[in-house]
Amino acid sequence: MTLIAAASVSAALMAAGCGYSREGLYPANVSTVAVDGFTNHCFYQGVEIALTEALIKEIELRTPYKVTARSRADSVITGEILQIRQEPRSRRRTGGLVQDVEYRIVVSFEWKDIRSGKIIRQRVGMMVSAGFLPANEVGETLIRGQNQAVQRVSGRIVSIMKADM
């Protein structure tokens, strides 16, 4: 057996044994996505804009899909922010100043094929959190926690967009 043939057989056996598939990670029947602005039912305003923008960037960066206007899209993602909470995780022993805060966002979203009306992916009540340190030495702001949580939500949505394995 030649060296090239042996390498080909070896590569084929490794690919078959590792669960390798030639199919893509994302549904192939969709090529464009519209992202409707998320709605926000919470006191913290502006988070819906940041989340919509972050999701568009994540889709463009990590998926084969092109984000476009709804009138030209194959599919659409709609969503809503159901809850935003801040909760202290730790306090200083002296004085009780909050040292670590958890910023939690709960969202629901739906990714739908516009042509057929079929729901491709959907999650209800998906919770994502991030922490920030408002204590004087570090001085991180609420915006830092919000931005981290928004990035995590958009990343999680894009991960959910992958084809069922």
PDB file of N, CA, C and O in Angstrom, residues 61-118:
ATOM      1  N   LEU A  61     -20.425  37.136  13.188  1.00  0.00           N
ATOM      2  CA  LEU A  61     -19.087  36.643  13.501  1.00  0.00           C
ATOM      3  C   LEU A  61     -18.986  35.121  13.540  1.00  0.00           C
ATOM      4  O   LEU A  61     -18.034  34.550  13.017  1.00  0.00           O
ATOM      5  N   ARG A  62     -19.984  34.463  14.130  1.00  0.00           N
ATOM      6  CA  ARG A  62     -19.847  33.036  14.421  1.00  0.00           C
ATOM      7  C   ARG A  62     -20.693  32.097  13.573  1.00  0.00           C
ATOM      8  O   ARG A  62     -20.609  30.877  13.760  1.00  0.00           O
ATOM      9  N   THR A  63     -21.542  32.621  12.704  1.00  0.00           N
ATOM     10  CA  THR A  63     -22.397  31.741  11.912  1.00  0.00           C
ATOM     11  C   THR A  63     -22.187  32.007  10.422  1.00  0.00           C
ATOM     12  O   THR A  63     -21.615  33.026  10.046  1.00  0.00           O
ATOM     13  N   PRO A  64     -22.685  31.116   9.568  1.00  0.00           N
ATOM     14  CA  PRO A  64     -22.597  31.355   8.125  1.00  0.00           C
ATOM     15  C   PRO A  64     -23.702  32.288   7.616  1.00  0.00           C
ATOM     16  O   PRO A  64     -23.747  32.595   6.426  1.00  0.00           O
ATOM     17  N   TYR A  65     -24.571  32.744   8.496  1.00  0.00           N
ATOM     18  CA  TYR A  65     -25.727  33.535   8.087  1.00  0.00           C
ATOM     19  C   TYR A  65     -25.386  35.004   7.912  1.00  0.00           C
ATOM     20  O   TYR A  65     -24.550  35.556   8.611  1.00  0.00           O
ATOM     21  N   LYS A  66     -26.109  35.630   7.021  1.00  0.00           N
ATOM     22  CA  LYS A  66     -26.017  37.072   6.805  1.00  0.00           C
ATOM     23  C   LYS A  66     -27.217  37.713   7.485  1.00  0.00           C
ATOM     24  O   LYS A  66     -28.351  37.284   7.290  1.00  0.00           O
ATOM     25  N   VAL A  67     -26.967  38.718   8.301  1.00  0.00           N
ATOM     26  CA  VAL A  67     -28.056  39.453   8.939  1.00  0.00           C
ATOM     27  C   VAL A  67     -28.539  40.506   7.953  1.00  0.00           C
ATOM     28  O   VAL A  67     -27.748  41.264   7.391  1.00  0.00           O
ATOM     29  N   THR A  68     -29.837  40.531   7.734  1.00  0.00           N
ATOM     30  CA  THR A  68     -30.419  41.421   6.740  1.00  0.00           C
ATOM     31  C   THR A  68     -31.775  41.932   7.222  1.00  0.00           C
ATOM     32  O   THR A  68     -32.244  41.542   8.290  1.00  0.00           O
ATOM     33  N   ALA A  69     -32.385  42.779   6.418  1.00  0.00           N
ATOM     34  CA  ALA A  69     -33.715  43.299   6.739  1.00  0.00           C
ATOM     35  C   ALA A  69     -34.739  42.168   6.688  1.00  0.00           C
ATOM     36  O   ALA A  69     -34.588  41.216   5.922  1.00  0.00           O
ATOM     37  N   ARG A  70     -35.764  42.297   7.474  1.00  0.00           N
ATOM     38  CA  ARG A  70     -36.802  41.255   7.545  1.00  0.00           C
ATOM     39  C   ARG A  70     -37.420  40.968   6.169  1.00  0.00           C
ATOM     40  O   ARG A  70     -37.741  39.830   5.853  1.00  0.00           O
ATOM     41  N   SER A  71     -37.567  41.984   5.338  1.00  0.00           N
ATOM     42  CA  SER A  71     -38.188  41.804   4.022  1.00  0.00           C
ATOM     43  C   SER A  71     -37.347  40.928   3.087  1.00  0.00           C
ATOM     44  O   SER A  71     -37.873  40.372   2.132  1.00  0.00           O
ATOM     45  N   ARG A  72     -36.041  40.788   3.368  1.00  0.00           N
ATOM     46  CA  ARG A  72     -35.167  39.967   2.523  1.00  0.00           C
ATOM     47  C   ARG A  72     -34.662  38.717   3.237  1.00  0.00           C
ATOM     48  O   ARG A  72     -33.847  37.984   2.690  1.00  0.00           O
ATOM     49  N   ALA A  73     -35.122  38.459   4.442  1.00  0.00           N
ATOM     50  CA  ALA A  73     -34.586  37.366   5.252  1.00  0.00           C
ATOM     51  C   ALA A  73     -35.366  36.069   5.066  1.00  0.00           C
ATOM     52  O   ALA A  73     -36.563  36.085   4.807  1.00  0.00           O
ATOM     53  N   ASP A  74     -34.644  34.942   5.255  1.00  0.00           N
ATOM     54  CA  ASP A  74     -35.259  33.612   5.277  1.00  0.00           C
ATOM     55  C   ASP A  74     -35.878  33.335   6.642  1.00  0.00           C
ATOM     56  O   ASP A  74     -36.826  32.575   6.767  1.00  0.00           O
ATOM     57  N   SER A  75     -35.263  33.932   7.677  1.00  0.00           N
ATOM     58  CA  SER A  75     -35.680  33.637   9.050  1.00  0.00           C
ATOM     59  C   SER A  75     -35.594  34.906   9.885  1.00  0.00           C
ATOM     60  O   SER A  75     -34.980  35.892   9.478  1.00  0.00           O
ATOM     61  N   VAL A  76     -36.211  34.836  11.057  1.00  0.00           N
ATOM     62  CA  VAL A  76     -36.214  35.993  11.953  1.00  0.00           C
ATOM     63  C   VAL A  76     -36.067  35.520  13.396  1.00  0.00           C
ATOM     64  O   VAL A  76     -36.603  34.481  13.774  1.00  0.00           O
ATOM     65  N   ILE A  77     -35.310  36.294  14.162  1.00  0.00           N
ATOM     66  CA  ILE A  77     -35.192  36.051  15.603  1.00  0.00           C
ATOM     67  C   ILE A  77     -35.920  37.180  16.313  1.00  0.00           C
ATOM     68  O   ILE A  77     -35.660  38.358  16.063  1.00  0.00           O
ATOM     69  N   THR A  78     -36.841  36.809  17.171  1.00  0.00           N
ATOM     70  CA  THR A  78     -37.539  37.773  18.024  1.00  0.00           C
ATOM     71  C   THR A  78     -37.303  37.366  19.467  1.00  0.00           C
ATOM     72  O   THR A  78     -37.069  36.187  19.752  1.00  0.00           O
ATOM     73  N   GLY A  79     -37.357  38.317  20.362  1.00  0.00           N
ATOM     74  CA  GLY A  79     -37.135  37.962  21.755  1.00  0.00           C
ATOM     75  C   GLY A  79     -37.577  39.042  22.703  1.00  0.00           C
ATOM     76  O   GLY A  79     -37.903  40.163  22.298  1.00  0.00           O
ATOM     77  N   GLU A  80     -37.572  38.675  23.972  1.00  0.00           N
ATOM     78  CA  GLU A  80     -37.953  39.631  25.009  1.00  0.00           C
ATOM     79  C   GLU A  80     -37.131  39.390  26.255  1.00  0.00           C
ATOM     80  O   GLU A  80     -36.752  38.255  26.560  1.00  0.00           O
ATOM     81  N   ILE A  81     -36.832  40.472  26.927  1.00  0.00           N
ATOM     82  CA  ILE A  81     -36.160  40.414  28.222  1.00  0.00           C
ATOM     83  C   ILE A  81     -37.258  40.356  29.267  1.00  0.00           C
ATOM     84  O   ILE A  81     -38.067  41.271  29.382  1.00  0.00           O
ATOM     85  N   LEU A  82     -37.293  39.262  29.993  1.00  0.00           N
ATOM     86  CA  LEU A  82     -38.351  39.041  30.980  1.00  0.00           C
ATOM     87  C   LEU A  82     -37.998  39.594  32.352  1.00  0.00           C
ATOM     88  O   LEU A  82     -38.874  40.035  33.094  1.00  0.00           O
ATOM     89  N   GLN A  83     -36.699  39.526  32.685  1.00  0.00           N
ATOM     90  CA  GLN A  83     -36.298  39.933  34.033  1.00  0.00           C
ATOM     91  C   GLN A  83     -34.829  40.329  34.041  1.00  0.00           C
ATOM     92  O   GLN A  83     -34.014  39.710  33.363  1.00  0.00           O
ATOM     93  N   ILE A  84     -34.525  41.346  34.817  1.00  0.00           N
ATOM     94  CA  ILE A  84     -33.143  41.733  35.096  1.00  0.00           C
ATOM     95  C   ILE A  84     -33.060  41.944  36.598  1.00  0.00           C
ATOM     96  O   ILE A  84     -33.876  42.653  37.179  1.00  0.00           O
ATOM     97  N   ARG A  85     -32.070  41.294  37.205  1.00  0.00           N
ATOM     98  CA  ARG A  85     -31.900  41.429  38.661  1.00  0.00           C
ATOM     99  C   ARG A  85     -30.445  41.621  38.996  1.00  0.00           C
ATOM    100  O   ARG A  85     -29.575  41.086  38.329  1.00  0.00           O
ATOM    101  N   GLN A  86     -30.217  42.357  40.043  1.00  0.00           N
ATOM    102  CA  GLN A  86     -28.885  42.496  40.625  1.00  0.00           C
ATOM    103  C   GLN A  86     -28.961  41.957  42.044  1.00  0.00           C
ATOM    104  O   GLN A  86     -29.846  42.373  42.794  1.00  0.00           O
ATOM    105  N   GLU A  87     -28.035  41.081  42.381  1.00  0.00           N
ATOM    106  CA  GLU A  87     -28.032  40.551  43.744  1.00  0.00           C
ATOM    107  C   GLU A  87     -26.613  40.513  44.283  1.00  0.00           C
ATOM    108  O   GLU A  87     -25.709  40.044  43.597  1.00  0.00           O
ATOM    109  N   PRO A  88     -26.423  41.017  45.498  1.00  0.00           N
ATOM    110  CA  PRO A  88     -25.088  40.951  46.100  1.00  0.00           C
ATOM    111  C   PRO A  88     -24.683  39.500  46.349  1.00  0.00           C
ATOM    112  O   PRO A  88     -25.495  38.696  46.802  1.00  0.00           O
ATOM    113  N   ARG A  89     -23.425  39.172  46.012  1.00  0.00           N
ATOM    114  CA  ARG A  89     -22.914  37.826  46.291  1.00  0.00           C
ATOM    115  C   ARG A  89     -22.008  37.824  47.511  1.00  0.00           C
ATOM    116  O   ARG A  89     -21.877  36.805  48.175  1.00  0.00           O
ATOM    117  N   SER A  90     -21.372  38.968  47.788  1.00  0.00           N
ATOM    118  CA  SER A  90     -20.527  39.037  48.986  1.00  0.00           C
ATOM    119  C   SER A  90     -20.422  40.486  49.462  1.00  0.00           C
ATOM    120  O   SER A  90     -20.587  41.421  48.687  1.00  0.00           O
ATOM    121  N   ARG A  91     -20.156  40.617  50.758  1.00  0.00           N
ATOM    122  CA  ARG A  91     -19.997  41.935  51.378  1.00  0.00           C
ATOM    123  C   ARG A  91     -18.690  41.948  52.174  1.00  0.00           C
ATOM    124  O   ARG A  91     -18.205  40.906  52.598  1.00  0.00           O
ATOM    125  N   ARG A  92     -18.171  43.142  52.386  1.00  0.00           N
ATOM    126  CA  ARG A  92     -16.984  43.289  53.235  1.00  0.00           C
ATOM    127  C   ARG A  92     -17.344  42.941  54.670  1.00  0.00           C
ATOM    128  O   ARG A  92     -18.447  43.242  55.135  1.00  0.00           O
ATOM    129  N   ARG A  93     -16.389  42.391  55.356  1.00  0.00           N
ATOM    130  CA  ARG A  93     -16.626  42.055  56.768  1.00  0.00           C
ATOM    131  C   ARG A  93     -16.800  43.327  57.604  1.00  0.00           C
ATOM    132  O   ARG A  93     -17.603  43.365  58.512  1.00  0.00           O
ATOM    133  N   THR A  94     -16.025  44.334  57.263  1.00  0.00           N
ATOM    134  CA  THR A  94     -16.150  45.597  58.006  1.00  0.00           C
ATOM    135  C   THR A  94     -16.973  46.575  57.177  1.00  0.00           C
ATOM    136  O   THR A  94     -16.637  46.875  56.042  1.00  0.00           O
ATOM    137  N   GLY A  95     -18.058  47.023  57.707  1.00  0.00           N
ATOM    138  CA  GLY A  95     -18.883  48.025  57.049  1.00  0.00           C
ATOM    139  C   GLY A  95     -19.992  47.476  56.170  1.00  0.00           C
ATOM    140  O   GLY A  95     -20.920  48.191  55.837  1.00  0.00           O
ATOM    141  N   GLY A  96     -19.894  46.231  55.729  1.00  0.00           N
ATOM    142  CA  GLY A  96     -20.962  45.627  54.948  1.00  0.00           C
ATOM    143  C   GLY A  96     -21.072  46.096  53.504  1.00  0.00           C
ATOM    144  O   GLY A  96     -22.069  45.838  52.835  1.00  0.00           O
ATOM    145  N   LEU A  97     -20.044  46.789  52.982  1.00  0.00           N
ATOM    146  CA  LEU A  97     -20.075  47.258  51.601  1.00  0.00           C
ATOM    147  C   LEU A  97     -20.105  46.067  50.640  1.00  0.00           C
ATOM    148  O   LEU A  97     -19.341  45.113  50.794  1.00  0.00           O
ATOM    149  N   VAL A  98     -20.995  46.120  49.657  1.00  0.00           N
ATOM    150  CA  VAL A  98     -21.106  45.043  48.677  1.00  0.00           C
ATOM    151  C   VAL A  98     -19.819  44.984  47.858  1.00  0.00           C
ATOM    152  O   VAL A  98     -19.370  45.988  47.312  1.00  0.00           O
ATOM    153  N   GLN A  99     -19.221  43.792  47.787  1.00  0.00           N
ATOM    154  CA  GLN A  99     -17.986  43.615  47.037  1.00  0.00           C
ATOM    155  C   GLN A  99     -18.221  42.961  45.675  1.00  0.00           C
ATOM    156  O   GLN A  99     -17.495  43.221  44.733  1.00  0.00           O
ATOM    157  N   ASP A 100     -19.192  42.092  45.570  1.00  0.00           N
ATOM    158  CA  ASP A 100     -19.408  41.301  44.354  1.00  0.00           C
ATOM    159  C   ASP A 100     -20.908  41.243  44.091  1.00  0.00           C
ATOM    160  O   ASP A 100     -21.685  40.896  44.974  1.00  0.00           O
ATOM    161  N   VAL A 101     -21.307  41.592  42.868  1.00  0.00           N
ATOM    162  CA  VAL A 101     -22.721  41.629  42.505  1.00  0.00           C
ATOM    163  C   VAL A 101     -22.950  40.718  41.304  1.00  0.00           C
ATOM    164  O   VAL A 101     -22.165  40.713  40.358  1.00  0.00           O
ATOM    165  N   GLU A 102     -24.034  39.970  41.354  1.00  0.00           N
ATOM    166  CA  GLU A 102     -24.444  39.156  40.217  1.00  0.00           C
ATOM    167  C   GLU A 102     -25.518  39.911  39.446  1.00  0.00           C
ATOM    168  O   GLU A 102     -26.510  40.359  40.008  1.00  0.00           O
ATOM    169  N   TYR A 103     -25.294  40.066  38.132  1.00  0.00           N
ATOM    170  CA  TYR A 103     -26.243  40.718  37.237  1.00  0.00           C
ATOM    171  C   TYR A 103     -26.886  39.610  36.417  1.00  0.00           C
ATOM    172  O   TYR A 103     -26.196  38.909  35.666  1.00  0.00           O
ATOM    173  N   ARG A 104     -28.172  39.425  36.574  1.00  0.00           N
ATOM    174  CA  ARG A 104     -28.889  38.309  35.961  1.00  0.00           C
ATOM    175  C   ARG A 104     -29.918  38.807  34.952  1.00  0.00           C
ATOM    176  O   ARG A 104     -30.692  39.711  35.248  1.00  0.00           O
ATOM    177  N   ILE A 105     -29.915  38.186  33.756  1.00  0.00           N
ATOM    178  CA  ILE A 105     -30.902  38.496  32.717  1.00  0.00           C
ATOM    179  C   ILE A 105     -31.649  37.217  32.381  1.00  0.00           C
ATOM    180  O   ILE A 105     -31.038  36.163  32.188  1.00  0.00           O
ATOM    181  N   VAL A 106     -32.973  37.312  32.298  1.00  0.00           N
ATOM    182  CA  VAL A 106     -33.809  36.191  31.864  1.00  0.00           C
ATOM    183  C   VAL A 106     -34.476  36.619  30.553  1.00  0.00           C
ATOM    184  O   VAL A 106     -35.123  37.665  30.510  1.00  0.00           O
ATOM    185  N   VAL A 107     -34.272  35.808  29.502  1.00  0.00           N
ATOM    186  CA  VAL A 107     -34.829  36.132  28.191  1.00  0.00           C
ATOM    187  C   VAL A 107     -35.577  34.943  27.605  1.00  0.00           C
ATOM    188  O   VAL A 107     -35.354  33.796  27.997  1.00  0.00           O
ATOM    189  N   SER A 108     -36.445  35.240  26.679  1.00  0.00           N
ATOM    190  CA  SER A 108     -37.081  34.234  25.832  1.00  0.00           C
ATOM    191  C   SER A 108     -36.846  34.684  24.401  1.00  0.00           C
ATOM    192  O   SER A 108     -36.834  35.883  24.117  1.00  0.00           O
ATOM    193  N   PHE A 109     -36.623  33.706  23.501  1.00  0.00           N
ATOM    194  CA  PHE A 109     -36.463  34.065  22.099  1.00  0.00           C
ATOM    195  C   PHE A 109     -37.003  32.958  21.215  1.00  0.00           C
ATOM    196  O   PHE A 109     -37.193  31.821  21.638  1.00  0.00           O
ATOM    197  N   GLU A 110     -37.247  33.333  19.961  1.00  0.00           N
ATOM    198  CA  GLU A 110     -37.756  32.407  18.967  1.00  0.00           C
ATOM    199  C   GLU A 110     -37.046  32.697  17.646  1.00  0.00           C
ATOM    200  O   GLU A 110     -36.932  33.852  17.241  1.00  0.00           O
ATOM    201  N   TRP A 111     -36.562  31.646  17.000  1.00  0.00           N
ATOM    202  CA  TRP A 111     -35.967  31.758  15.669  1.00  0.00           C
ATOM    203  C   TRP A 111     -36.897  31.024  14.727  1.00  0.00           C
ATOM    204  O   TRP A 111     -37.111  29.832  14.871  1.00  0.00           O
ATOM    205  N   LYS A 112     -37.490  31.757  13.800  1.00  0.00           N
ATOM    206  CA  LYS A 112     -38.531  31.197  12.949  1.00  0.00           C
ATOM    207  C   LYS A 112     -38.171  31.330  11.474  1.00  0.00           C
ATOM    208  O   LYS A 112     -37.640  32.345  11.042  1.00  0.00           O
ATOM    209  N   ASP A 113     -38.482  30.283  10.703  1.00  0.00           N
ATOM    210  CA  ASP A 113     -38.347  30.317   9.252  1.00  0.00           C
ATOM    211  C   ASP A 113     -39.524  31.138   8.720  1.00  0.00           C
ATOM    212  O   ASP A 113     -40.680  30.735   8.885  1.00  0.00           O
ATOM    213  N   ILE A 114     -39.260  32.265   8.109  1.00  0.00           N
ATOM    214  CA  ILE A 114     -40.317  33.156   7.631  1.00  0.00           C
ATOM    215  C   ILE A 114     -41.113  32.500   6.511  1.00  0.00           C
ATOM    216  O   ILE A 114     -42.330  32.663   6.413  1.00  0.00           O
ATOM    217  N   ARG A 115     -40.441  31.726   5.668  1.00  0.00           N
ATOM    218  CA  ARG A 115     -41.088  31.128   4.499  1.00  0.00           C
ATOM    219  C   ARG A 115     -42.131  30.089   4.890  1.00  0.00           C
ATOM    220  O   ARG A 115     -43.213  30.046   4.331  1.00  0.00           O
ATOM    221  N   SER A 116     -41.808  29.254   5.862  1.00  0.00           N
ATOM    222  CA  SER A 116     -42.722  28.169   6.241  1.00  0.00           C
ATOM    223  C   SER A 116     -43.504  28.473   7.513  1.00  0.00           C
ATOM    224  O   SER A 116     -44.500  27.811   7.804  1.00  0.00           O
ATOM    225  N   GLY A 117     -43.018  29.419   8.309  1.00  0.00           N
ATOM    226  CA  GLY A 117     -43.642  29.712   9.596  1.00  0.00           C
ATOM    227  C   GLY A 117     -43.202  28.753  10.691  1.00  0.00           C
ATOM    228  O   GLY A 117     -43.635  28.858  11.833  1.00  0.00           O
ATOM    229  N   LYS A 118     -42.308  27.820  10.360  1.00  0.00           N
ATOM    230  CA  LYS A 118     -41.839  26.817  11.321  1.00  0.00           C
ATOM    231  C   LYS A 118     -40.819  27.426  12.284  1.00  0.00           C
ATOM    232  O   LYS A 118     -39.928  28.160  11.882  1.00  0.00           O
TER     233      LYS A 118
END
